[in-house]
Short mmCIF file of C-alpha atoms in Angstrom, two decimals:
data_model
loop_
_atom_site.label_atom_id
_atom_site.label_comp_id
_atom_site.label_asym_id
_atom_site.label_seq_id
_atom_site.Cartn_x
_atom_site.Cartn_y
_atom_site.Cartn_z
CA UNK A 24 -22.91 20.24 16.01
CA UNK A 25 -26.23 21.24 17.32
CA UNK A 26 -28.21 18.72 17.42
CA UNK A 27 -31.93 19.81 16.62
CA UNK A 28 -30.32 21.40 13.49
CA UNK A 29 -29.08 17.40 12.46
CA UNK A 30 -30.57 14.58 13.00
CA UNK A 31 -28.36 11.09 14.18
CA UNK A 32 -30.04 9.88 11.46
CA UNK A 33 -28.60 12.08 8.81
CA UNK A 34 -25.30 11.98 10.83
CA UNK A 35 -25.41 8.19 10.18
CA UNK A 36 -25.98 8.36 6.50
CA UNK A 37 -23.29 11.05 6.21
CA UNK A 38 -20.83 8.86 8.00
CA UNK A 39 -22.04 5.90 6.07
CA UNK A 40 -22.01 7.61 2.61
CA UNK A 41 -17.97 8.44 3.89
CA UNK A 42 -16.86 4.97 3.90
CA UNK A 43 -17.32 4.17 7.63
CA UNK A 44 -19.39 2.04 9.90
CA UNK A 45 -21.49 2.61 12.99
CA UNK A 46 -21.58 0.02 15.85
CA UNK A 47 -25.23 -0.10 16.53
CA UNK A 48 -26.75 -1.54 19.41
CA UNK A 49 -29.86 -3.97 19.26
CA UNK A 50 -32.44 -4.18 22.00
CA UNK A 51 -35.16 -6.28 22.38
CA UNK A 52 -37.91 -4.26 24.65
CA UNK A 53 -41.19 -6.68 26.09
CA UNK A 54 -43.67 -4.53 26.80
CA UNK A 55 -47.13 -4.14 28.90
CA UNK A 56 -49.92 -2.03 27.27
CA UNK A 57 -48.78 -2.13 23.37
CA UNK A 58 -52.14 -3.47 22.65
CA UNK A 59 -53.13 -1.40 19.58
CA UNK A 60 -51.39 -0.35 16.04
CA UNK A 61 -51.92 3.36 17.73
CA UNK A 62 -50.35 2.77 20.70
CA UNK A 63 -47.45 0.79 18.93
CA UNK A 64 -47.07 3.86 16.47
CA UNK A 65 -46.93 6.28 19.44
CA UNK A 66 -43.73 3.99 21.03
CA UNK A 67 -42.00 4.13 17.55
CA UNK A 68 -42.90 7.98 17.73
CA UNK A 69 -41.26 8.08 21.73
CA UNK A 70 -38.49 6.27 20.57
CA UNK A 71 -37.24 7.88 17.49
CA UNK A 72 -37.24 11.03 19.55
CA UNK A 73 -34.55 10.35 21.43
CA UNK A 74 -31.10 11.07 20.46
CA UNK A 75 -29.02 8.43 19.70
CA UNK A 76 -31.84 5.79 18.49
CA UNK A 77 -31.59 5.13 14.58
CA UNK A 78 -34.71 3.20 14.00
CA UNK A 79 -37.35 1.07 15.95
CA UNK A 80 -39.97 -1.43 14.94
CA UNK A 81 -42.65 -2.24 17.53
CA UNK A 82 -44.82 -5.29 16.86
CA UNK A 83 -48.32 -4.99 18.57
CA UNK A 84 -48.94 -8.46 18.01
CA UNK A 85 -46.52 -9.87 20.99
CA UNK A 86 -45.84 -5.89 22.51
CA UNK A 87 -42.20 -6.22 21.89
CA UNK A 88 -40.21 -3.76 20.45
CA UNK A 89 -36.87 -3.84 18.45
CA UNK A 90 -34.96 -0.93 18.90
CA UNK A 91 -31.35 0.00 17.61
CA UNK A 92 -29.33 2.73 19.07
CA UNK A 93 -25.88 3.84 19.41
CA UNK A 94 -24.04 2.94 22.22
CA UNK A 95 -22.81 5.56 24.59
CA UNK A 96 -25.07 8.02 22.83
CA UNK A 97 -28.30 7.00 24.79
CA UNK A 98 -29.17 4.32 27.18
CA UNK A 99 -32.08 2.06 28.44
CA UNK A 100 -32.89 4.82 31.25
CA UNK A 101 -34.30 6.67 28.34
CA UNK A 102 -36.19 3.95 26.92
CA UNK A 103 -38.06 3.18 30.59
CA UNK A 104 -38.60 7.88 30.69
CA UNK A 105 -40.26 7.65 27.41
CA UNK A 106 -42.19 4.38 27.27
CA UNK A 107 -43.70 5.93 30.63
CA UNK A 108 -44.84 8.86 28.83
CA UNK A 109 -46.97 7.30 26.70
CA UNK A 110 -48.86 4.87 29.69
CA UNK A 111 -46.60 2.16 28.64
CA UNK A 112 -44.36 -0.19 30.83
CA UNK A 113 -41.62 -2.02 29.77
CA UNK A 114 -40.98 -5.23 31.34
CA UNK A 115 -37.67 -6.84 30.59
CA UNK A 116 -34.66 -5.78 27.59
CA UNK A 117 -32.53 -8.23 26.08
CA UNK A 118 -29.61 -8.35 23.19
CA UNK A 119 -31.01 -9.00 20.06
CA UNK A 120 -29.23 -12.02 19.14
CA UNK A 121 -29.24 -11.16 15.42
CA UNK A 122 -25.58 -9.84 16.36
CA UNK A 123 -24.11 -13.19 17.50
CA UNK A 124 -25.68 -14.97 14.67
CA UNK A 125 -24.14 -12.51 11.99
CA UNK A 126 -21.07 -13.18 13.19
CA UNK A 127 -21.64 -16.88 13.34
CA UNK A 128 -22.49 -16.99 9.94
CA UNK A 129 -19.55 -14.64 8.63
CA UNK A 130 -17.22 -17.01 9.68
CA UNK A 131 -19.40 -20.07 8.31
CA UNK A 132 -19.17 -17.53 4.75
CA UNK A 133 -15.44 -17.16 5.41
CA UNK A 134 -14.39 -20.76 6.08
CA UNK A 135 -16.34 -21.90 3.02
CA UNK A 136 -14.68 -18.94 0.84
CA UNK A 137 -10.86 -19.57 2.05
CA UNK A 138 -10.95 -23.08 1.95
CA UNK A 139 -12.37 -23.02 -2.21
CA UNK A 140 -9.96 -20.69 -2.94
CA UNK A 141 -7.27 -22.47 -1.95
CA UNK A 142 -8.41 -25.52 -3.28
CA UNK A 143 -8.73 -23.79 -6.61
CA UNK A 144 -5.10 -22.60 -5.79
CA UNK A 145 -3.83 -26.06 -5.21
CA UNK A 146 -5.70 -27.62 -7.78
CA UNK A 147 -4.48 -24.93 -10.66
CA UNK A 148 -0.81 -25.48 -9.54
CA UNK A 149 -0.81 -29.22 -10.00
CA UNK A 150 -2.22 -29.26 -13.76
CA UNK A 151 0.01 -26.24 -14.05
CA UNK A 152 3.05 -28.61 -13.04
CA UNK A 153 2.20 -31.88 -15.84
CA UNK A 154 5.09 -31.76 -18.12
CA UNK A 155 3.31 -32.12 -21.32
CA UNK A 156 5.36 -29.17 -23.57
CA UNK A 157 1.56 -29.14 -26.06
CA UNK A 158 0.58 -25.35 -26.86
CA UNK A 159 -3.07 -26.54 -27.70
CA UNK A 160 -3.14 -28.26 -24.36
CA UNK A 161 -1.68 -25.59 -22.68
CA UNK A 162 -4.81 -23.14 -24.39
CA UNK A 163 -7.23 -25.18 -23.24
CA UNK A 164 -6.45 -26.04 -20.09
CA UNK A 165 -5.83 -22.06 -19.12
CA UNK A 166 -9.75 -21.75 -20.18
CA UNK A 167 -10.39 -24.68 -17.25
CA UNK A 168 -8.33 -22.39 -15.03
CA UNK A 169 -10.25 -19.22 -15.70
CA UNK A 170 -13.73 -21.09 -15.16
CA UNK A 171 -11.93 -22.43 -11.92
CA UNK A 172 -10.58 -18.87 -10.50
CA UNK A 173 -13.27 -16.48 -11.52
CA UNK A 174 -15.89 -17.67 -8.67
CA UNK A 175 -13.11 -17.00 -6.55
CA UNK A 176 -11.84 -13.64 -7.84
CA UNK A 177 -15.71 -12.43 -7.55
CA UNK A 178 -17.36 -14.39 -5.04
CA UNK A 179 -14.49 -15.01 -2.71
CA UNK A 180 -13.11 -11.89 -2.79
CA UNK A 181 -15.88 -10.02 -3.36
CA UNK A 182 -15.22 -7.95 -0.16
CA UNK A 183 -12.03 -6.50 -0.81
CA UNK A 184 -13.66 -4.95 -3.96
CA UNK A 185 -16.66 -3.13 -1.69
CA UNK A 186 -13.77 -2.08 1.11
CA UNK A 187 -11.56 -1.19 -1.66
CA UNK A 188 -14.25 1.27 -3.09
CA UNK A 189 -15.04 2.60 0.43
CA UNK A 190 -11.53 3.37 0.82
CA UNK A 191 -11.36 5.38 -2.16
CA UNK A 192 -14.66 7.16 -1.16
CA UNK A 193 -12.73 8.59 1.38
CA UNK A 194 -10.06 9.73 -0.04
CA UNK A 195 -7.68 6.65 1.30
CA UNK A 196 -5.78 2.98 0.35
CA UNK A 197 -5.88 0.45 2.66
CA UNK A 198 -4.20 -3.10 2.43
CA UNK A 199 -7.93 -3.80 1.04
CA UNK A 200 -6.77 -1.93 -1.98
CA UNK A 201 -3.37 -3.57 -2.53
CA UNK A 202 -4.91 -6.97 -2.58
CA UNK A 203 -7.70 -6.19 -4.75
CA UNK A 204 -5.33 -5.11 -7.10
CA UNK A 205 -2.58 -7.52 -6.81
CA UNK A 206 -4.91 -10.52 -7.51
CA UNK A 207 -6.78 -7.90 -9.76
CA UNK A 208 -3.72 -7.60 -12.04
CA UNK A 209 -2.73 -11.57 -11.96
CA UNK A 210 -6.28 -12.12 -12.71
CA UNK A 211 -6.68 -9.75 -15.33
CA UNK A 212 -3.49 -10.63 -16.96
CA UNK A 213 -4.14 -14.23 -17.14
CA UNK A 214 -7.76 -13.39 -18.60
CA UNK A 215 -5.68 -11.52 -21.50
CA UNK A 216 -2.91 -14.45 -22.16
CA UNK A 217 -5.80 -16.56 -21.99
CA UNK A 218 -8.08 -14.98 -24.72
CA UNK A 219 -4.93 -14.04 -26.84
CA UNK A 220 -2.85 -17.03 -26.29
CA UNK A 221 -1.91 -17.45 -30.00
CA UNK A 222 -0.68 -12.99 -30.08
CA UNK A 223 3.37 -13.37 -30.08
CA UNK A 224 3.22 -11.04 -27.15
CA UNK A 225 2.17 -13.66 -25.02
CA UNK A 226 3.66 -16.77 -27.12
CA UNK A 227 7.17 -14.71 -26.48
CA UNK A 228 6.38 -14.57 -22.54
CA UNK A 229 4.93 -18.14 -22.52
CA UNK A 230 8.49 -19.50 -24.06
CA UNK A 231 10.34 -17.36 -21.49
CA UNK A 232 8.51 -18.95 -18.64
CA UNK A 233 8.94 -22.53 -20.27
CA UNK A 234 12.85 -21.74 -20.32
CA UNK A 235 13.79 -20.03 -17.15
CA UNK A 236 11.35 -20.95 -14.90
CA UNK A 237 9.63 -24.15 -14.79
CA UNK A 238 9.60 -27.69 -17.02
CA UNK A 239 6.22 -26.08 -17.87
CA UNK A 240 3.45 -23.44 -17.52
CA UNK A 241 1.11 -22.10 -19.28
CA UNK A 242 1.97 -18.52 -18.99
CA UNK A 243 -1.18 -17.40 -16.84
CA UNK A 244 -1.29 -16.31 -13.15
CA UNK A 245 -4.81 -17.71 -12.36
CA UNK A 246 -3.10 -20.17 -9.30
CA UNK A 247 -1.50 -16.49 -8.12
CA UNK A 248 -4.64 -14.56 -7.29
CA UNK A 249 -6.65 -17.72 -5.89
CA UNK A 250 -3.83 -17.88 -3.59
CA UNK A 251 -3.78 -14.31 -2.56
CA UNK A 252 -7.50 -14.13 -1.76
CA UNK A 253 -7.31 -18.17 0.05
CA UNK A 254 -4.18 -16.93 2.24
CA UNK A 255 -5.91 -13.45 3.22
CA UNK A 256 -9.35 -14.76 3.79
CA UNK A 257 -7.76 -17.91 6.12
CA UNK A 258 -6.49 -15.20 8.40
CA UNK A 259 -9.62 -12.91 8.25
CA UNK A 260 -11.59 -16.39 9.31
CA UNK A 261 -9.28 -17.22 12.10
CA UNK A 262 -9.53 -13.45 13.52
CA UNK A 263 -13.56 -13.68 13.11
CA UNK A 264 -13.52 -16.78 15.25
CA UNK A 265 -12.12 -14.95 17.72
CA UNK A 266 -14.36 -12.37 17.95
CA UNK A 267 -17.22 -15.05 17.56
CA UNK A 268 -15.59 -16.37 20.79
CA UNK A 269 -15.91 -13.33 22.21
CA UNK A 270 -19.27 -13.21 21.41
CA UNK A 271 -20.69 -16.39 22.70
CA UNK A 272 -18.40 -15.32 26.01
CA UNK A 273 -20.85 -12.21 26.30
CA UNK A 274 -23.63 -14.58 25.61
CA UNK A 275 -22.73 -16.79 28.83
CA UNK A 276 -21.93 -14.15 31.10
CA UNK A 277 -25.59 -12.41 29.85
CA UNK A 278 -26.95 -15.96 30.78
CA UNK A 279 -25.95 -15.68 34.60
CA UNK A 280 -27.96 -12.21 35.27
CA UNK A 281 -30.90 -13.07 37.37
CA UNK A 282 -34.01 -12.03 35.99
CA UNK A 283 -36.10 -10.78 39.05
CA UNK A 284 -35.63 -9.02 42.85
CA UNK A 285 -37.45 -9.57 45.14
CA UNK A 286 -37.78 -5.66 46.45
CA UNK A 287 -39.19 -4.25 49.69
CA UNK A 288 -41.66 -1.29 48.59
CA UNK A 289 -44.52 0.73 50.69
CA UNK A 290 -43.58 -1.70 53.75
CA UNK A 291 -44.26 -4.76 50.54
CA UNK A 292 -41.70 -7.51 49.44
CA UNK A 293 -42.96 -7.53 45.50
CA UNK A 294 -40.68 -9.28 42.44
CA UNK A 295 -39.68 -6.56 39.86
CA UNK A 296 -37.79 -7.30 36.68
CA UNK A 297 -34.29 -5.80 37.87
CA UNK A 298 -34.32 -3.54 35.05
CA UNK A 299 -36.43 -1.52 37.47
CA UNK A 300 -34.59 -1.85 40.43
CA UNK A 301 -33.18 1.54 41.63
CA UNK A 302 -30.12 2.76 43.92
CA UNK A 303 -31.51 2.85 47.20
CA UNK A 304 -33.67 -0.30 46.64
CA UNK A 305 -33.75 -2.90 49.80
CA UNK A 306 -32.81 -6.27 48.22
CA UNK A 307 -34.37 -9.69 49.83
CA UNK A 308 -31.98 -13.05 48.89
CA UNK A 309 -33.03 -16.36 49.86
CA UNK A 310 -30.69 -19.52 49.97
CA UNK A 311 -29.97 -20.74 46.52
CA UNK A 312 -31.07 -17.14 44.90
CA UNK A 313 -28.76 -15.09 42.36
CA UNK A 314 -27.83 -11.54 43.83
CA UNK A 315 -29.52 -9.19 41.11
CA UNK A 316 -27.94 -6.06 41.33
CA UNK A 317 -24.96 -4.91 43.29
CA UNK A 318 -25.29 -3.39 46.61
CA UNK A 319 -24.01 -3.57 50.75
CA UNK A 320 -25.61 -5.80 53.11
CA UNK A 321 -27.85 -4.51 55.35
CA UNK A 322 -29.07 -7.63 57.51
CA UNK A 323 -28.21 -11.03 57.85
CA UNK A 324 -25.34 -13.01 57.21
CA UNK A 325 -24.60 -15.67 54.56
CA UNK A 326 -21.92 -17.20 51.93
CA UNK A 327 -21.58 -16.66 48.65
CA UNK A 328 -20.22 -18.16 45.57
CA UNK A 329 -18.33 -15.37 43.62
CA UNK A 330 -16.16 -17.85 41.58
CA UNK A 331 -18.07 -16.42 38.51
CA UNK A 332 -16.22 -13.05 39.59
CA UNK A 333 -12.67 -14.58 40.77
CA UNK A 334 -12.82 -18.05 40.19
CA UNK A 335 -12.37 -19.39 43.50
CA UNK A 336 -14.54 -22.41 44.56
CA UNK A 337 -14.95 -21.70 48.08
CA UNK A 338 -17.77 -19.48 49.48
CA UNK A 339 -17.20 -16.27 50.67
CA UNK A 340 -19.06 -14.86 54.12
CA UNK A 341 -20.87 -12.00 53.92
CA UNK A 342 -21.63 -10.14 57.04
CA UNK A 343 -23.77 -6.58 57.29
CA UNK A 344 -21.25 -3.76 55.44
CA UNK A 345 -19.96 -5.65 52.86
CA UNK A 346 -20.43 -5.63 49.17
CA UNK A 347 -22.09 -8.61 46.83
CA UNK A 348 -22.29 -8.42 43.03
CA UNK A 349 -24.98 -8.91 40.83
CA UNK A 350 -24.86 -12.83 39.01
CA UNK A 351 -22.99 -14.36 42.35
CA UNK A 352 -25.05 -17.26 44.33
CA UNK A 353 -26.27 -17.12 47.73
CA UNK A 354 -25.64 -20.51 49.49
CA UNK A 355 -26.58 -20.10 52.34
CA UNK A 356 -28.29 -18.11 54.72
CA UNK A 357 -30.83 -15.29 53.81
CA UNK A 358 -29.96 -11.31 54.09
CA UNK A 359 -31.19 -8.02 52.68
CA UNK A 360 -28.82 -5.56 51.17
CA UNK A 361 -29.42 -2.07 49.64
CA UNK A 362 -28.61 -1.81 46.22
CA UNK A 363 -25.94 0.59 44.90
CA UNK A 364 -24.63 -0.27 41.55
CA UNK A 365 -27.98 -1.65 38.79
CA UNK A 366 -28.31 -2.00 34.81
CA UNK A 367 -25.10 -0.73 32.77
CA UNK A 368 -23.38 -0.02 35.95
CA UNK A 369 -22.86 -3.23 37.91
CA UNK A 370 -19.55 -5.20 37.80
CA UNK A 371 -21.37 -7.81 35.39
CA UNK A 372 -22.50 -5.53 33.35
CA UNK A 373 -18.88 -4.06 33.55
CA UNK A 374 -16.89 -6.97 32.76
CA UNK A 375 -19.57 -7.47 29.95
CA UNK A 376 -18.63 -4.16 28.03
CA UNK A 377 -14.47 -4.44 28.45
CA UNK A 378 -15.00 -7.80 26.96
CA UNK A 379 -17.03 -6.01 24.30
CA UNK A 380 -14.84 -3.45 24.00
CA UNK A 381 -11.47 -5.55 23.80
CA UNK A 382 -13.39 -7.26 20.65
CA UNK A 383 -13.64 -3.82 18.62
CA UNK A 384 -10.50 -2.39 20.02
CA UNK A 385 -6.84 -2.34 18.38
CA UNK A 386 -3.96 -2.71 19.23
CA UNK A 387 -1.31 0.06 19.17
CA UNK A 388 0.64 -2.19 17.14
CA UNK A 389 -2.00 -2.61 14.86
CA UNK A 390 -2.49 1.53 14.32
CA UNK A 391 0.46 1.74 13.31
CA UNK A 392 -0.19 -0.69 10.66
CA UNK A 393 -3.10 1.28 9.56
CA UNK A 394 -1.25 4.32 9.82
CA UNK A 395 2.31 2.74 7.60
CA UNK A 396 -0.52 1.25 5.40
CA UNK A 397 -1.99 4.30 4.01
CA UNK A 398 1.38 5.68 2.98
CA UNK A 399 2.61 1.84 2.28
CA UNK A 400 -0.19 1.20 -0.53
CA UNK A 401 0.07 4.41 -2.81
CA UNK A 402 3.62 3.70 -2.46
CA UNK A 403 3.95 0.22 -4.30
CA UNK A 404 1.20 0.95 -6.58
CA UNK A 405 2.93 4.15 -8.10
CA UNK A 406 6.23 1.80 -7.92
CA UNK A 407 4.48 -0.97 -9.64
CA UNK A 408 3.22 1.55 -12.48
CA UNK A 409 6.61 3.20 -12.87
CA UNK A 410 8.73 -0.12 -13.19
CA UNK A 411 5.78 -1.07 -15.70
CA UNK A 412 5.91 1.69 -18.20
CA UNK A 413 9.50 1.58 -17.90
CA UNK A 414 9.22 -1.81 -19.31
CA UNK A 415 7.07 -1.25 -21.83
CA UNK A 416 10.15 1.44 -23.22
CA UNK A 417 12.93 0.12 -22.41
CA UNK A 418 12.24 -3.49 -22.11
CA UNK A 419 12.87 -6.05 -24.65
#
């Protein structure tokens, strides 16, 4: 695709519009000179022209600037070419912690949705059990059940309806769509046997159940699809707080990155934020100091704790020639080394995006899932159709 003939933007809201999500990245940028609403409208101007960033909001106020972008697509580099352009400077870049906190509260969401449902479940199963053989009970209590399972047929499982209607947007069934309409059809069902209890359709199925099945039920399903959407939302909960583990991992490792270097420049030792610290760069640690950046000593000797890095306790020496790594702690002594590794391309930062990456990534066991899935699903839902018109005909 050529890309001044499309815009990401467009690209986004085709990919959207298709059923699929983009992982977008969210920057905070503090900047120097972002004094004016002009000024802030020409960084949302610099910004939006590079490739890769779908939107940016600069407040003037504080000169900070949120910016999202697509990973992999562009990078910060770009951010510090165009800010430049425009007499700007940009002085430090952080997540935006809006991520984190959206996870956080999806699995709040999710623990308080699995945990109604299957109370609803539980509790809809135990009136279901009384042995009291009473048809008007039995019509009145199914009302109590339908009160009790609709909030969680459309409020608990109110996302497998939206991925459900993605999936058919493009063209595909997931296990989204089988549950939808599994506790779809118990739910539906029981709505009908509910309204129509007294239609000898359902007063014939109601005596079946009460003969070959249990001392007593009221010939509804409403306990079936609570349970469905409880079970399946309990294991979506326990794999969000995994990734929400994940995430507040990144968040700690983030937390060790040293802020500043202290950088020799034009014959000067000057602090820089280490966002602007380049390959090449002469590095100056003191005793006590974080390394910022990777790099090879140059002069001086000293220890350093890299247990961050390998977990071992103990100090290692670091003589002229070998490497340190940005986040470890000088103990010691005081040396200068010459940076070779900064920003996306240190091990930090390194470790940092396979942890990231591990969180969004599958498993090849899990692909094949997807994969048996989308030939699974159309499968027991054309089964499921056939076996009930051929009850309707042939059935008694």
């Amino acid at each position: 695709i050529n890309e001044t003939e499309f815009s990401i933007g467009s690209l986004i809201i085709a990919t959207e519009a298709a059923g699929y999500d983009i992982p977008l990245i969210r920057a905070v940028l503090q900047m120097e000179g972002v004094d004016s609403r002009a000024i802030a409208i020409d960084v949302e101007k610099a910004f939006l022209e590079i490739f890769g960033v779908r939107d940016v909001l600069v407040d003037e106020s504080n000169g900070t600037a949120l910016v999202q972008y697509i990973e992999h697509v562009t990078n910060v580099d770009e951010f510090y070419e165009a800010v430049n352009r425009i007499h700007c400077t940009i002085q430090s870049i952080s997540e935006d912690l809006s991520h984190q906190q959206k996870i956080i509260q999806h699995k709040a969401l999710l623990k308080r949705q699995f945990i109604f449902s299957l109370v609803v479940a539980g509790l809809i199963m135990t009136l279901m059990s009384v042995s009291i053989l009473d048809q008007e009970y039995d019509f009145f209590l199914n009302f109590a059940f339908w009160a009790l399972a609709t909030p969680v047929q459309f409020w608990a499982g109110a996302s497998f309806y939206s991925l459900t209607w993605k999936a058919i947007k493009r063209r595909s069934l997931d296990m989204n769509t089988l549950i939808a309409v599994g506790s779809s059809t118990a739910y539906c069902y029981s709505v009908a046997a509910t309204v129509f209890y007294h239609a000898s359709f359902f007063q014939e199925a109601h005596s079946l159940h009460i003969e070959s099945l249990f001392k007593h039920t009221t010939g509804t399903y409403f306990d079936t699809s609570a349970a469905i959407i409880g079970f399946i939302l309990l294991g979506r909960f326990l794999e969000t707080r995994v990734k929400a583990q994940a995430t507040e991992a990144i968040g700690k490792l983030l937390s060790l990155q040293a802020k500043y270097a202290r950088v020799e420049r034009e014959s000067l030792e000057r602090d820089i934020p280490i966002e602007e610290v380049v390959p090449g760069d002469v590095v100056h640690v003191r005793p006590g100091e974080k390394i910022p950046v990777d790099g090879q000593v140059l002069i001086g000797t000293s220890e350093v704790d890299e247990s961050m890095l390998t977990g071992e306790s103990v100090p290692v020496m670091k003589i002229p020639g070998e490497l340190v790594f940005a986040a470890t702690v000088n103990t010691a002594g005081s040396f200068k080394f010459v940076a070779t590794n900064v920003g996306r391309n240190t091990m930090l930062a390194q470790i940092i995006r396979m942890v990231d990456e591990a969180q969004g990534s599958k498993a090849s066991i899990q692909r094949l899932v997807d994969r048996v899935a989308s030939y699974f699903v159309p499968g027991v839902i054309i089964v499921a159709l056939l076996v009930f018109f051929c009850w309707l005909i042939f059935g008694a």
